[in-house]
Coordinates of C-alpha atoms in Angstrom, one line a residue:
X1496 CA -60.7 19.2 45.0
X1497 CA -59.9 15.7 45.9
X1498 CA -60.3 14.4 42.3
X1499 CA -58.0 17.2 41.1
X1500 CA -55.3 16.3 43.6
X1501 CA -55.5 12.6 42.7
X1502 CA -55.2 13.5 38.9
X1503 CA -52.2 15.8 39.7
X1504 CA -50.5 13.1 41.7
X1505 CA -51.2 10.5 38.9
X1506 CA -49.7 12.9 36.3
X1507 CA -46.7 13.5 38.5
X1508 CA -46.2 9.7 39.0
X1509 CA -46.5 9.1 35.2
X1510 CA -44.0 12.0 34.4
X1511 CA -41.6 10.7 37.1
X1512 CA -41.9 7.2 35.7
X1513 CA -41.3 8.4 32.1
X1514 CA -38.3 10.4 33.2
X1515 CA -36.9 7.4 35.1
X1516 CA -37.6 5.0 32.2
X1517 CA -36.0 7.4 29.7
X1518 CA -32.9 7.8 32.0
X1519 CA -32.6 4.0 32.3
X1520 CA -32.9 3.5 28.6
X1521 CA -30.3 6.2 27.9
X1522 CA -28.0 4.8 30.5
X1523 CA -28.4 1.3 29.1
X1524 CA -27.5 2.5 25.6
X1525 CA -24.4 4.2 26.9
X1526 CA -23.3 1.1 28.7
X1527 CA -23.9 -1.0 25.6
X1528 CA -21.9 1.6 23.5
X1529 CA -19.1 1.6 26.0
X1530 CA -19.0 -2.2 26.1
X1531 CA -18.8 -2.3 22.3
X1532 CA -16.0 0.3 22.3
X1533 CA -14.1 -1.6 25.0
X1534 CA -14.5 -4.9 23.1
X1535 CA -13.3 -3.2 19.9
X1536 CA -10.3 -1.7 21.6
X1537 CA -9.5 -5.0 23.3
X1538 CA -9.6 -6.8 19.9
X1539 CA -7.4 -4.1 18.3
X1540 CA -4.9 -4.4 21.2
X1541 CA -4.8 -8.2 20.8
X1542 CA -4.2 -7.8 17.0
X1543 CA -1.5 -5.2 17.5
X1544 CA 0.2 -7.3 20.2
X1545 CA 0.2 -10.4 17.9
X1546 CA 1.6 -8.3 15.1
X1547 CA 4.2 -6.7 17.3
X1548 CA 5.3 -9.9 19.0
X1549 CA 5.3 -12.1 15.9
X1550 CA 8.6 -11.8 14.3
X1551 CA 9.2 -13.1 10.8
X1552 CA 12.4 -14.6 9.5
X1553 CA 14.4 -12.0 7.5
X1554 CA 15.8 -12.8 4.1
X1555 CA 17.3 -10.5 1.6
X1556 CA 15.2 -10.1 -1.6
X1557 CA 16.7 -8.8 -4.8
X1558 CA 15.1 -5.4 -5.6
X1559 CA 15.4 -5.8 -9.4
X1560 CA 15.0 -8.6 -11.9
X1561 CA 15.8 -8.2 -15.6
X1562 CA 15.2 -4.4 -15.4
X1563 CA 11.9 -4.7 -13.4
X1564 CA 11.3 -3.7 -9.8
X1565 CA 10.7 -6.7 -7.5
X1566 CA 8.0 -6.5 -4.9
X1567 CA 8.7 -9.9 -3.3
X1568 CA 9.9 -13.4 -3.7
X1569 CA 7.5 -16.3 -3.9
X1570 CA 8.4 -19.9 -2.9
X1571 CA 6.1 -22.9 -3.3
X1572 CA 8.0 -26.0 -2.3
X1573 CA 5.3 -28.4 -3.3
X1574 CA 5.8 -27.5 -7.0
X1575 CA 9.4 -26.5 -6.7
X1576 CA 8.7 -22.9 -7.6
X1577 CA 10.9 -20.0 -6.6
X1578 CA 10.3 -16.8 -8.4
X1579 CA 10.4 -13.0 -8.2
X1580 CA 7.1 -11.2 -8.0
X1581 CA 7.4 -8.0 -10.1
X1582 CA 6.0 -4.8 -8.6
X1583 CA 4.2 -3.4 -11.7
X1584 CA 1.9 -5.3 -13.9
X1585 CA 2.3 -5.0 -17.7
X1586 CA 2.1 -7.4 -20.6
X1587 CA 5.9 -7.1 -21.0
X1588 CA 6.6 -7.7 -17.3
X1589 CA 4.2 -10.7 -17.4
X1590 CA 6.4 -12.3 -20.1
X1591 CA 9.5 -12.0 -17.7
X1592 CA 8.0 -13.3 -14.4
X1593 CA 4.9 -13.4 -12.3
X1594 CA 3.7 -9.9 -11.2
X1595 CA 1.6 -8.2 -8.6
X1596 CA -1.8 -7.7 -10.2
X1597 CA -3.9 -6.1 -7.5
X1598 CA -4.2 -5.4 -3.8
X1599 CA -2.1 -4.5 -0.8
X1600 CA 1.7 -4.6 -0.6
X1601 CA 3.3 -8.0 0.1
X1602 CA 2.8 -9.4 3.6
X1603 CA 0.4 -6.7 4.7
X1604 CA -3.2 -7.1 5.8
X1605 CA -5.3 -7.5 2.7
X1606 CA -5.3 -9.6 -0.4
X1607 CA -2.0 -9.6 -2.4
X1608 CA -2.9 -10.9 -5.8
X1609 CA -0.3 -12.3 -8.1
X1610 CA -0.8 -13.2 -11.8
X1611 CA 1.4 -15.4 -13.9
X1612 CA 1.4 -17.1 -17.3
X1613 CA 0.8 -20.9 -17.6
X1614 CA 4.2 -21.2 -19.4
X1615 CA 6.7 -24.0 -18.9
X1616 CA 9.4 -21.5 -17.7
X1617 CA 10.7 -22.4 -14.3
X1618 CA 9.6 -19.1 -12.8
X1619 CA 6.0 -19.2 -14.1
X1620 CA 2.7 -20.7 -12.9
X1621 CA 2.6 -23.8 -15.1
X1622 CA 2.2 -26.2 -12.1
X1623 CA -0.4 -24.3 -10.0
X1624 CA -2.9 -27.0 -11.1
X1625 CA -0.9 -29.5 -9.0
X1626 CA -1.4 -27.7 -5.7
X1627 CA -3.9 -28.8 -3.1
X1628 CA -5.5 -27.4 0.0
X1629 CA -3.1 -27.4 2.9
X1630 CA 0.0 -26.9 0.8
X1631 CA 2.2 -24.0 2.0
X1632 CA 3.7 -21.1 0.2
X1633 CA 6.1 -18.4 1.3
X1634 CA 6.1 -14.7 0.5
X1635 CA 9.3 -12.9 1.3
X1636 CA 9.9 -9.1 1.2
X1637 CA 12.5 -6.8 2.6
X1638 CA 10.1 -5.0 4.9
X1639 CA 8.2 -7.7 6.8
X1640 CA 10.3 -10.8 6.1
X1641 CA 9.3 -14.3 5.3
X1642 CA 5.6 -15.1 5.9
X1643 CA 4.1 -18.6 5.6
X1644 CA 0.7 -19.0 3.9
X1645 CA -1.5 -22.1 3.8
X1646 CA -3.7 -22.8 0.7
X1647 CA -7.4 -22.9 1.7
X1648 CA -9.2 -22.9 -1.7
X1649 CA -8.5 -23.8 -5.3
X1650 CA -11.1 -23.2 -8.0
X1651 CA -11.7 -22.1 -11.6
X1652 CA -13.6 -19.1 -12.9
X1653 CA -14.4 -17.5 -16.2
X1654 CA -12.0 -14.6 -17.1
X1655 CA -14.7 -12.0 -16.4
X1656 CA -15.1 -13.1 -12.8
X1657 CA -12.8 -10.9 -10.7
X1658 CA -14.3 -11.7 -7.3
X1659 CA -11.0 -13.3 -6.2
X1660 CA -9.4 -9.8 -6.1
X1661 CA -11.6 -8.7 -3.2
X1662 CA -9.8 -7.0 -0.3
X1663 CA -12.3 -8.2 2.3
X1664 CA -10.1 -10.5 4.4
X1665 CA -11.4 -9.8 7.9
X1666 CA -8.1 -8.3 8.9
X1667 CA -6.0 -11.2 7.7
X1668 CA -3.1 -11.5 5.3
X1669 CA -4.0 -13.4 2.1
X1670 CA -2.3 -14.2 -1.1
X1671 CA -4.2 -15.0 -4.3
X1672 CA -2.4 -16.7 -7.3
X1673 CA -4.0 -16.5 -10.7
X1674 CA -3.2 -18.2 -14.0
X1675 CA -4.9 -19.6 -17.1
X1676 CA -6.0 -23.1 -17.8
X1677 CA -4.1 -24.8 -20.6
X1678 CA -6.8 -23.9 -23.1
X1679 CA -6.9 -20.3 -21.7
X1680 CA -10.7 -20.5 -21.4
X1681 CA -10.8 -20.4 -17.6
X1682 CA -8.7 -19.0 -14.8
X1683 CA -7.2 -21.1 -12.0
X1684 CA -7.4 -19.3 -8.6
X1685 CA -5.4 -20.4 -5.6
X1686 CA -6.2 -18.7 -2.3
X1687 CA -3.9 -18.8 0.7
X1688 CA -4.1 -17.2 4.2
X1689 CA -1.3 -16.5 6.7
X1690 CA -0.5 -19.5 8.8
X1691 CA 0.1 -18.2 12.3
X1692 CA 2.2 -20.4 14.6
X1693 CA 0.6 -20.8 18.0

């Protein structure tokens, strides 16, 4: 009788301990989940506050150029370039000005990709090769305004390499400029990210 009672007590202690341990683990997981959710919401709130409190200078951008719809205006002071970025890519549009090639709308979160010929025309990408890291460019649209971007990478790829079009920007605004090398064998890629004033 005594042995049976001791076994029963031991079983009850083990069951009680198991229930308590399970409850503690469950509670711990809920606390971790809640902390992650709170951290995510805090980050989102900070990002929204930055977006809402940051005001961009407003400039009027022409909505049409030589019969083509304009998405934005691009300015790169370092190479004295001011040009319209046409909204819809086509071979004909590309002979008129640089065009949006891929990605989000101008000055939105994501990677706004602009392609242009390496022509000597004043509104083309002939002098992209003269840019360097740290140079600034400006993208102006009628919705957001004038946003400043800083060049952080310049490199060449084979035409088949389209990795520069990726939209994975970690929630940042990016601009990618693309043109051919003089011999058309490679592509020059210029990557820029929004320069936030502190």
